[in-house]
Amino acid sequence: MISFSQVTKHYAGRPVVEGISLSIARGAFVALVGQSGAGKTTLLKAINRLVEIDSGAITIDGEDVTALPLAALRRRTGYVFQGIGLFPHMSVAENIWLVPRLQGVPIDGRAERVARLLELVALPPVLADRYPAQLSGGQAQRVGFARALAAEPSLMLMDEPFGALDPVTRSELGRAYRALHERMGLTSLLVTHDMAEALLLADRIIVLGEGHILADLPPRELLAYRGHANVQAMIDVVRDQTDRLDALGRSDG
Amino acid sequence: MSCEIRPTGSMRWGDRMADIGIALPDLLRLVQAHLFLSGCAVAAALLVGLPTAILAARNRRIGAPMLGLISLLQTIPGLALLALFYPLLLLAGRASGLPIPALGFLPALLALGVYALLPIVRNGVAAIRGIDPALVEAADGLGMTGPQRLLLVELPLGAPVILAGIRTAAVWTIGTATLATTIGQPSLGDLIFSGLQTEDWRRVLVGCIAAAALALLIDFVLALMESGLAVRSRGRLGAGIALLLTIVAGAVLPIPDRTGSVGTAPGRTIIVGAKNFSEQYILADLIETRLRKAGYRTERRDNLGSAIAYRALAAGDIDVYVDYSGTLWANVLSRTDTPPAKAMLETLGRELAQRDKVRLLGSLGFENAYAFAMSRKRAQVLGIGDLGDLARASPRLRLATDLEFLNRPEWRAVENHYHPSFSAARAYSPTFMYRALGDGSADVITAFSSDGRISAMDLVTLSDPRGALPHYDAVLLLAPRPAREARVVAALQPLIGRIDIGMMRGANWMVDRDNDKRTPREASAWLAAKIGPAM
């Protein structure tokens, strides 16, 4: 379980996250949604301390993240982001095997484990010896997921992981990850500015605006939400698009 | 004048490349010294520069001033930087009481190292800062520690840019290392500087071409490694590394010296100093030959500045060199009077021994002093034999001097003692001064008394009965340590009083003339043969 208590972070004197408290249950799939500058990425990165908060506390299973050794905290937390960040001078297998390597796991089991991880993200095993430059964007982010999962984390932090992918790949990979989440019993936090993506993938959606939580509901209830104008606007966009697509379909047929 | 070359016996066929003015083993030794010095300087710069670059790349608050400081150091001219390290190290040695050598390898290494720092640090910073931020975020997000990120990500990815900086540094250093000769560290600059002084353009050319070839070679090898890193080609990288290792091996491999042995002769190495003109090179060669015959190994520190040479001797950085009594009198003892030659030598011998434990072994037998010279025929016609006669005839005569003579105390002394009033007095660069005399646009010149052109042009030097001009007897000086070594003294003693002015002029002429130019070594062999059986 992850809990935030009165978490605050300022950038250049301006609060990006202000006094946020919430807790996330083990096995949850939570989407953090909001416009640019809403503080969603800051909140996510505060968990593995890519961002250091100014005040408040974050705990994972009761342990304060600041009390844990930084490297250990990050190695047991999967992290996937829009930039993907595969190392161009390492093969796919070397990229995937990085965290176990940092943990000093003997290399003997590498080939087998890498093959299993590739299979998990639906990539053929021959890719193991390729270099990142030889992969398509979708393949690269699948490798990114495989790398994040290599050390068998129970918590996955994802910052716009599908942001740079084309819509087809994006939808495909989103669904594939959702399946992995179920199968492996992960706790997943997904930052996205795409409300439709959040509604379709997550069990719980937290809408952030100007450093505060504007709404915190399961998808179905969020669709029926009436309250903060900004939140409603985000939902309206999705609903409006769906309606127009429906209308388009009907007029066609 | 006569200056036939007698075979010296020690020269074998192929020992000398007649057309380039230097023996091949000597050239190879200079190439080696040059490579070794440059390599060490770049390695030292790398050792300091890379951590500095990493620090500067990580912390902008340190980075900006650090790069500024290094850029500032870079603006100091190479020659000045080299010269600055001499007094710095001298001071450091005195302050710490440690035997820090202020001349030769150490200051050259430090100066060149400082010079090589900028491209290494600048490219290092650019390499690390230029890494895709996504990769840095990935490295951090995966839980790499700082050192892990450096070793696994930043250095491998920055390697091509870092290597490009090393390449620039290496090429600069190989070029600048030619200046190391001015602080007594052998390099290809020896050829360039001595060639310039003796107007032996073959030596200048050989030195320049060799240095350029070395720079191109190293640049090629490093470029090969750089491209190997950039395209991740193990073949290219491996070939580059293999070539580099071969060059490193070549830089430290022993080369047989002139006597054929591989530098394992018994006895210690004696360091012979020389200032930057032909006569000094010839005499240093002569001294080397004597010492080698006595079983010593020798090394040279050429092109020492006049101010540096004596201090280097007193500090033990060089063991022996030839200086001139008048120079020591004015510069070392800070005296302004002009006593007779004998008194000056006695005082110098006593004071230098007392002050610095330096031993003045004695005068070689000739002077290299300012002297008034004119053509023999004209002097006879006008009946001029000394400066008194000259002063009386001066209203009808034109004087040509070198560029500084008319501002020197020597000229004031001559005016005070003889009251000449020449119809014209003009300053020329030395070569044109002699031409002015040759083509009749001047009647009298101020020559250096051991200049080979005095004999070659059949000039006479006028005597100085009132003692206006100071004496500049060529004297052999020994540093404190060799001064106490009987074998060294015994090896050099036979040179004292054996070189008369005619012999020195002859040897200088062989090196300075334009046609049938000889090297200082050949001139010293000629001189040795002239001196005779004692040698």
GROMACS .gro file of N, CA, C and O in nm, chain B residues 35-122:
model
  352
  288LEU      N    1   5.758   1.211  -2.841
  288LEU     CA    2   5.638   1.129  -2.822
  288LEU      C    3   5.614   1.101  -2.675
  288LEU      O    4   5.501   1.109  -2.626
  289PHE      N    5   5.722   1.067  -2.606
  289PHE     CA    6   5.710   1.031  -2.465
  289PHE      C    7   5.656   1.150  -2.386
  289PHE      O    8   5.562   1.138  -2.308
  290LEU      N    9   5.716   1.267  -2.409
  290LEU     CA   10   5.674   1.388  -2.339
  290LEU      C   11   5.528   1.420  -2.370
  290LEU      O   12   5.447   1.443  -2.280
  291SER      N   13   5.493   1.418  -2.499
  291SER     CA   14   5.356   1.452  -2.539
  291SER      C   15   5.257   1.353  -2.479
  291SER      O   16   5.152   1.391  -2.428
  292GLY      N   17   5.294   1.224  -2.487
  292GLY     CA   18   5.206   1.119  -2.434
  292GLY      C   19   5.182   1.136  -2.285
  292GLY      O   20   5.068   1.130  -2.238
  293CYS      N   21   5.289   1.161  -2.212
  293CYS     CA   22   5.275   1.178  -2.066
  293CYS      C   23   5.190   1.301  -2.036
  293CYS      O   24   5.108   1.299  -1.944
  294ALA      N   25   5.210   1.409  -2.114
  294ALA     CA   26   5.135   1.532  -2.088
  294ALA      C   27   4.986   1.509  -2.112
  294ALA      O   28   4.903   1.552  -2.032
  295VAL      N   29   4.953   1.441  -2.222
  295VAL     CA   30   4.812   1.416  -2.251
  295VAL      C   31   4.753   1.322  -2.145
  295VAL      O   32   4.641   1.342  -2.098
  296ALA      N   33   4.832   1.222  -2.105
  296ALA     CA   34   4.784   1.129  -2.002
  296ALA      C   35   4.759   1.204  -1.871
  296ALA      O   36   4.657   1.183  -1.804
  297ALA      N   37   4.851   1.294  -1.836
  297ALA     CA   38   4.834   1.371  -1.712
  297ALA      C   39   4.710   1.460  -1.723
  297ALA      O   40   4.632   1.471  -1.628
  298ALA      N   41   4.694   1.522  -1.840
  298ALA     CA   42   4.578   1.611  -1.859
  298ALA      C   43   4.448   1.531  -1.850
  298ALA      O   44   4.348   1.577  -1.797
  299LEU      N   45   4.454   1.408  -1.899
  299LEU     CA   46   4.337   1.320  -1.896
  299LEU      C   47   4.303   1.284  -1.751
  299LEU      O   48   4.187   1.285  -1.710
  300LEU      N   49   4.408   1.253  -1.676
  300LEU     CA   50   4.392   1.214  -1.536
  300LEU      C   51   4.327   1.325  -1.454
  300LEU      O   52   4.245   1.300  -1.366
  301VAL      N   53   4.365   1.449  -1.484
  301VAL     CA   54   4.309   1.563  -1.412
  301VAL      C   55   4.180   1.609  -1.480
  301VAL      O   56   4.083   1.643  -1.414
  302GLY      N   57   4.182   1.610  -1.612
  302GLY     CA   58   4.074   1.673  -1.688
  302GLY      C   59   3.944   1.597  -1.684
  302GLY      O   60   3.837   1.658  -1.677
  303LEU      N   61   3.951   1.465  -1.688
  303LEU     CA   62   3.828   1.387  -1.695
  303LEU      C   63   3.745   1.400  -1.567
  303LEU      O   64   3.625   1.431  -1.574
  304PRO      N   65   3.807   1.381  -1.450
  304PRO     CA   66   3.729   1.404  -1.327
  304PRO      C   67   3.678   1.547  -1.318
  304PRO      O   68   3.566   1.571  -1.274
  305THR      N   69   3.762   1.643  -1.361
  305THR     CA   70   3.718   1.783  -1.360
  305THR      C   71   3.595   1.800  -1.448
  305THR      O   72   3.499   1.867  -1.410
  306ALA      N   73   3.600   1.738  -1.567
  306ALA     CA   74   3.487   1.750  -1.660
  306ALA      C   75   3.361   1.690  -1.599
  306ALA      O   76   3.252   1.747  -1.609
  307ILE      N   77   3.377   1.575  -1.533
  307ILE     CA   78   3.261   1.508  -1.474
  307ILE      C   79   3.200   1.596  -1.366
  307ILE      O   80   3.079   1.618  -1.361
  308LEU      N   81   3.289   1.652  -1.283
  308LEU     CA   82   3.244   1.741  -1.176
  308LEU      C   83   3.173   1.863  -1.235
  308LEU      O   84   3.065   1.903  -1.191
  309ALA      N   85   3.235   1.920  -1.338
  309ALA     CA   86   3.180   2.042  -1.399
  309ALA      C   87   3.048   2.014  -1.468
  309ALA      O   88   2.959   2.099  -1.468
  310ALA      N   89   3.036   1.894  -1.528
  310ALA     CA   90   2.912   1.861  -1.599
  310ALA      C   91   2.798   1.840  -1.500
  310ALA      O   92   2.683   1.875  -1.527
  311ARG      N   93   2.830   1.784  -1.383
  311ARG     CA   94   2.726   1.754  -1.285
  311ARG      C   95   2.681   1.878  -1.211
  311ARG      O   96   2.568   1.890  -1.171
  312ASN      N   97   2.777   1.970  -1.191
  312ASN     CA   98   2.748   2.085  -1.107
  312ASN      C   99   2.779   2.213  -1.182
  312ASN      O  100   2.894   2.252  -1.195
  313ARG      N  101   2.676   2.279  -1.231
  313ARG     CA  102   2.697   2.397  -1.314
  313ARG      C  103   2.760   2.511  -1.236
  313ARG      O  104   2.830   2.594  -1.293
  314ARG      N  105   2.738   2.516  -1.106
  314ARG     CA  106   2.792   2.626  -1.028
  314ARG      C  107   2.946   2.615  -1.023
  314ARG      O  108   3.015   2.714  -1.021
  315ILE      N  109   2.996   2.493  -1.022
  315ILE     CA  110   3.141   2.475  -1.028
  315ILE      C  111   3.188   2.482  -1.173
  315ILE      O  112   3.294   2.534  -1.203
  316GLY      N  113   3.103   2.430  -1.263
  316GLY     CA  114   3.142   2.414  -1.403
  316GLY      C  115   3.183   2.543  -1.472
  316GLY      O  116   3.289   2.549  -1.533
  317ALA      N  117   3.100   2.644  -1.460
  317ALA     CA  118   3.125   2.768  -1.534
  317ALA      C  119   3.259   2.832  -1.495
  317ALA      O  120   3.342   2.858  -1.582
  318PRO      N  121   3.283   2.856  -1.364
  318PRO     CA  122   3.411   2.918  -1.330
  318PRO      C  123   3.531   2.829  -1.364
  318PRO      O  124   3.636   2.877  -1.403
  319MET      N  125   3.511   2.697  -1.353
  319MET     CA  126   3.621   2.604  -1.382
  319MET      C  127   3.660   2.613  -1.530
  319MET      O  128   3.778   2.624  -1.564
  320LEU      N  129   3.561   2.610  -1.617
  320LEU     CA  130   3.589   2.622  -1.760
  320LEU      C  131   3.651   2.757  -1.793
  320LEU      O  132   3.741   2.767  -1.876
  321GLY      N  133   3.603   2.859  -1.723
  321GLY     CA  134   3.659   2.993  -1.744
  321GLY      C  135   3.807   2.997  -1.710
  321GLY      O  136   3.888   3.048  -1.786
  322LEU      N  137   3.841   2.938  -1.596
  322LEU     CA  138   3.980   2.936  -1.551
  322LEU      C  139   4.068   2.861  -1.650
  322LEU      O  140   4.177   2.907  -1.687
  323ILE      N  141   4.018   2.745  -1.696
  323ILE     CA  142   4.098   2.665  -1.789
  323ILE      C  143   4.115   2.736  -1.923
  323ILE      O  144   4.222   2.735  -1.983
  324SER      N  145   4.008   2.806  -1.967
  324SER     CA  146   4.019   2.883  -2.091
  324SER      C  147   4.122   2.995  -2.075
  324SER      O  148   4.198   3.025  -2.165
  325LEU      N  149   4.124   3.054  -1.955
  325LEU     CA  150   4.218   3.162  -1.928
  325LEU      C  151   4.362   3.109  -1.937
  325LEU      O  152   4.448   3.171  -1.999
  326LEU      N  153   4.387   2.993  -1.878
  326LEU     CA  154   4.521   2.933  -1.884
  326LEU      C  155   4.562   2.911  -2.029
  326LEU      O  156   4.678   2.925  -2.066
  327GLN      N  157   4.461   2.876  -2.110
  327GLN     CA  158   4.489   2.846  -2.250
  327GLN      C  159   4.536   2.969  -2.326
  327GLN      O  160   4.607   2.957  -2.425
  328THR      N  161   4.497   3.089  -2.278
  328THR     CA  162   4.534   3.210  -2.351
  328THR      C  163   4.680   3.248  -2.326
  328THR      O  164   4.734   3.330  -2.397
  329ILE      N  165   4.743   3.191  -2.224
  329ILE     CA  166   4.885   3.219  -2.201
  329ILE      C  167   4.963   3.154  -2.316
  329ILE      O  168   4.943   3.038  -2.345
  330PRO      N  169   5.049   3.230  -2.383
  330PRO     CA  170   5.126   3.169  -2.492
  330PRO      C  171   5.208   3.050  -2.441
  330PRO      O  172   5.258   3.053  -2.327
  331GLY      N  173   5.217   2.946  -2.523
  331GLY     CA  174   5.285   2.823  -2.483
  331GLY      C  175   5.426   2.848  -2.431
  331GLY      O  176   5.467   2.792  -2.328
  332LEU      N  177   5.497   2.935  -2.499
  332LEU     CA  178   5.636   2.962  -2.461
  332LEU      C  179   5.643   3.022  -2.321
  332LEU      O  180   5.725   2.983  -2.238
  333ALA      N  181   5.550   3.117  -2.294
  333ALA     CA  182   5.547   3.183  -2.165
  333ALA      C  183   5.508   3.084  -2.055
  333ALA      O  184   5.566   3.085  -1.945
  334LEU      N  185   5.415   2.996  -2.086
  334LEU     CA  186   5.369   2.898  -1.987
  334LEU      C  187   5.485   2.808  -1.947
  334LEU      O  188   5.507   2.780  -1.828
  335LEU      N  189   5.561   2.764  -2.047
  335LEU     CA  190   5.677   2.680  -2.020
  335LEU      C  191   5.778   2.755  -1.933
  335LEU      O  192   5.830   2.702  -1.835
  336ALA      N  193   5.803   2.881  -1.970
  336ALA     CA  194   5.903   2.959  -1.897
  336ALA      C  195   5.857   2.985  -1.754
  336ALA      O  196   5.938   2.990  -1.662
  337LEU      N  197   5.724   3.001  -1.735
  337LEU     CA  198   5.671   3.032  -1.601
  337LEU      C  199   5.692   2.918  -1.503
  337LEU      O  200   5.709   2.941  -1.384
  338PHE      N  201   5.690   2.794  -1.554
  338PHE     CA  202   5.702   2.682  -1.462
  338PHE      C  203   5.841   2.671  -1.402
  338PHE      O  204   5.858   2.610  -1.298
  339TYR      N  205   5.942   2.732  -1.470
  339TYR     CA  206   6.077   2.723  -1.415
  339TYR      C  207   6.085   2.791  -1.278
  339TYR      O  208   6.115   2.725  -1.178
  340PRO      N  209   6.052   2.924  -1.270
  340PRO     CA  210   6.059   2.987  -1.138
  340PRO      C  211   5.960   2.926  -1.038
  340PRO      O  212   5.989   2.917  -0.918
  341LEU      N  213   5.844   2.883  -1.087
  341LEU     CA  214   5.744   2.824  -0.996
  341LEU      C  215   5.799   2.701  -0.927
  341LEU      O  216   5.787   2.684  -0.807
  342LEU      N  217   5.860   2.612  -1.008
  342LEU     CA  218   5.914   2.489  -0.951
  342LEU      C  219   6.035   2.518  -0.864
  342LEU      O  220   6.056   2.451  -0.762
  343LEU      N  221   6.114   2.618  -0.905
  343LEU     CA  222   6.230   2.656  -0.825
  343LEU      C  223   6.184   2.698  -0.686
  343LEU      O  224   6.238   2.657  -0.584
  344LEU      N  225   6.078   2.779  -0.687
  344LEU     CA  226   6.019   2.828  -0.562
  344LEU      C  227   5.963   2.713  -0.479
  344LEU      O  228   5.985   2.704  -0.359
  345ALA      N  229   5.891   2.624  -0.548
  345ALA     CA  230   5.830   2.509  -0.481
  345ALA      C  231   5.938   2.422  -0.418
  345ALA      O  232   5.923   2.373  -0.306
  346GLY      N  233   6.048   2.405  -0.491
  346GLY     CA  234   6.159   2.325  -0.440
  346GLY      C  235   6.219   2.388  -0.316
  346GLY      O  236   6.246   2.321  -0.216
  347ARG      N  237   6.236   2.520  -0.321
  347ARG     CA  238   6.296   2.589  -0.208
  347ARG      C  239   6.204   2.587  -0.087
  347ARG      O  240   6.245   2.562   0.025
  348ALA      N  241   6.075   2.611  -0.114
  348ALA     CA  242   5.978   2.619  -0.005
  348ALA      C  243   5.959   2.483   0.064
  348ALA      O  244   5.944   2.475   0.185
  349SER      N  245   5.961   2.375  -0.016
  349SER     CA  246   5.931   2.244   0.041
  349SER      C  247   6.058   2.172   0.084
  349SER      O  248   6.051   2.073   0.158
  350GLY      N  249   6.173   2.218   0.036
  350GLY     CA  250   6.297   2.149   0.070
  350GLY      C  251   6.315   2.018  -0.004
  350GLY      O  252   6.409   1.944   0.020
  351LEU      N  253   6.223   1.987  -0.096
  351LEU     CA  254   6.234   1.863  -0.174
  351LEU      C  255   6.317   1.887  -0.299
  351LEU      O  256   6.320   1.998  -0.351
  352PRO      N  257   6.384   1.784  -0.349
  352PRO     CA  258   6.463   1.803  -0.471
  352PRO      C  259   6.373   1.803  -0.594
  352PRO      O  260   6.367   1.706  -0.669
  353ILE      N  261   6.301   1.911  -0.617
  353ILE     CA  262   6.211   1.920  -0.733
  353ILE      C  263   6.290   1.974  -0.852
  353ILE      O  264   6.345   2.083  -0.844
  354PRO      N  265   6.300   1.896  -0.960
  354PRO     CA  266   6.373   1.948  -1.076
  354PRO      C  267   6.293   2.060  -1.142
  354PRO      O  268   6.176   2.045  -1.168
  355ALA      N  269   6.360   2.175  -1.163
  355ALA     CA  270   6.289   2.290  -1.219
  355ALA      C  271   6.308   2.300  -1.370
  355ALA      O  272   6.250   2.383  -1.434
  356LEU      N  273   6.392   2.212  -1.423
  356LEU     CA  274   6.423   2.219  -1.564
  356LEU      C  275   6.402   2.082  -1.625
  356LEU      O  276   6.414   1.981  -1.557
  357GLY      N  277   6.369   2.080  -1.752
  357GLY     CA  278   6.360   1.952  -1.820
  357GLY      C  279   6.220   1.894  -1.819
  357GLY      O  280   6.122   1.963  -1.842
  358PHE      N  281   6.212   1.764  -1.786
  358PHE     CA  282   6.088   1.690  -1.807
  358PHE      C  283   5.971   1.746  -1.726
  358PHE      O  284   5.862   1.767  -1.780
  359LEU      N  285   5.993   1.768  -1.597
  359LEU     CA  286   5.880   1.804  -1.509
  359LEU      C  287   5.809   1.934  -1.551
  359LEU      O  288   5.688   1.932  -1.571
  360PRO      N  289   5.883   2.045  -1.565
  360PRO     CA  290   5.811   2.166  -1.607
  360PRO      C  291   5.748   2.152  -1.745
  360PRO      O  292   5.639   2.206  -1.768
  361ALA      N  293   5.814   2.080  -1.835
  361ALA     CA  294   5.757   2.061  -1.969
  361ALA      C  295   5.626   1.983  -1.958
  361ALA      O  296   5.525   2.017  -2.019
  362LEU      N  297   5.629   1.878  -1.876
  362LEU     CA  298   5.510   1.795  -1.857
  362LEU      C  299   5.395   1.880  -1.801
  362LEU      O  300   5.282   1.874  -1.848
  363LEU      N  301   5.426   1.960  -1.699
  363LEU     CA  302   5.322   2.040  -1.634
  363LEU      C  303   5.263   2.142  -1.731
  363LEU      O  304   5.142   2.155  -1.743
  364ALA      N  305   5.352   2.214  -1.800
  364ALA     CA  306   5.303   2.318  -1.890
  364ALA      C  307   5.219   2.258  -2.003
  364ALA      O  308   5.110   2.306  -2.033
  365LEU      N  309   5.269   2.151  -2.063
  365LEU     CA  310   5.195   2.089  -2.173
  365LEU      C  311   5.066   2.028  -2.121
  365LEU      O  312   4.963   2.030  -2.188
  366GLY      N  313   5.071   1.973  -2.000
  366GLY     CA  314   4.952   1.915  -1.939
  366GLY      C  315   4.844   2.021  -1.921
  366GLY      O  316   4.728   2.000  -1.955
  367VAL      N  317   4.883   2.136  -1.869
  367VAL     CA  318   4.789   2.247  -1.850
  367VAL      C  319   4.729   2.286  -1.985
  367VAL      O  320   4.610   2.311  -1.997
  368TYR      N  321   4.816   2.287  -2.086
  368TYR     CA  322   4.774   2.327  -2.220
  368TYR      C  323   4.674   2.227  -2.279
  368TYR      O  324   4.585   2.266  -2.352
  369ALA      N  325   4.692   2.101  -2.247
  369ALA     CA  326   4.607   1.996  -2.305
  369ALA      C  327   4.473   1.987  -2.232
  369ALA      O  328   4.381   1.919  -2.276
  370LEU      N  329   4.465   2.058  -2.119
  370LEU     CA  330   4.348   2.044  -2.032
  370LEU      C  331   4.219   2.094  -2.098
  370LEU      O  332   4.115   2.029  -2.088
  371LEU      N  333   4.228   2.207  -2.167
  371LEU     CA  334   4.104   2.271  -2.216
  371LEU      C  335   4.021   2.180  -2.308
  371LEU      O  336   3.903   2.158  -2.281
  372PRO      N  337   4.079   2.127  -2.417
  372PRO     CA  338   3.994   2.045  -2.505
  372PRO      C  339   3.940   1.922  -2.433
  372PRO      O  340   3.827   1.880  -2.460
  373ILE      N  341   4.016   1.867  -2.340
  373ILE     CA  342   3.970   1.747  -2.270
  373ILE      C  343   3.853   1.781  -2.179
  373ILE      O  344   3.750   1.713  -2.180
  374VAL      N  345   3.867   1.889  -2.101
  374VAL     CA  346   3.759   1.925  -2.009
  374VAL      C  347   3.636   1.973  -2.087
  374VAL      O  348   3.525   1.931  -2.060
  375ARG      N  349   3.660   2.058  -2.189
  375ARG     CA  350   3.547   2.113  -2.262
  375ARG      C  351   3.467   2.002  -2.331
  375ARG      O  352   3.346   1.998  -2.323
   0.00000   0.00000   0.00000
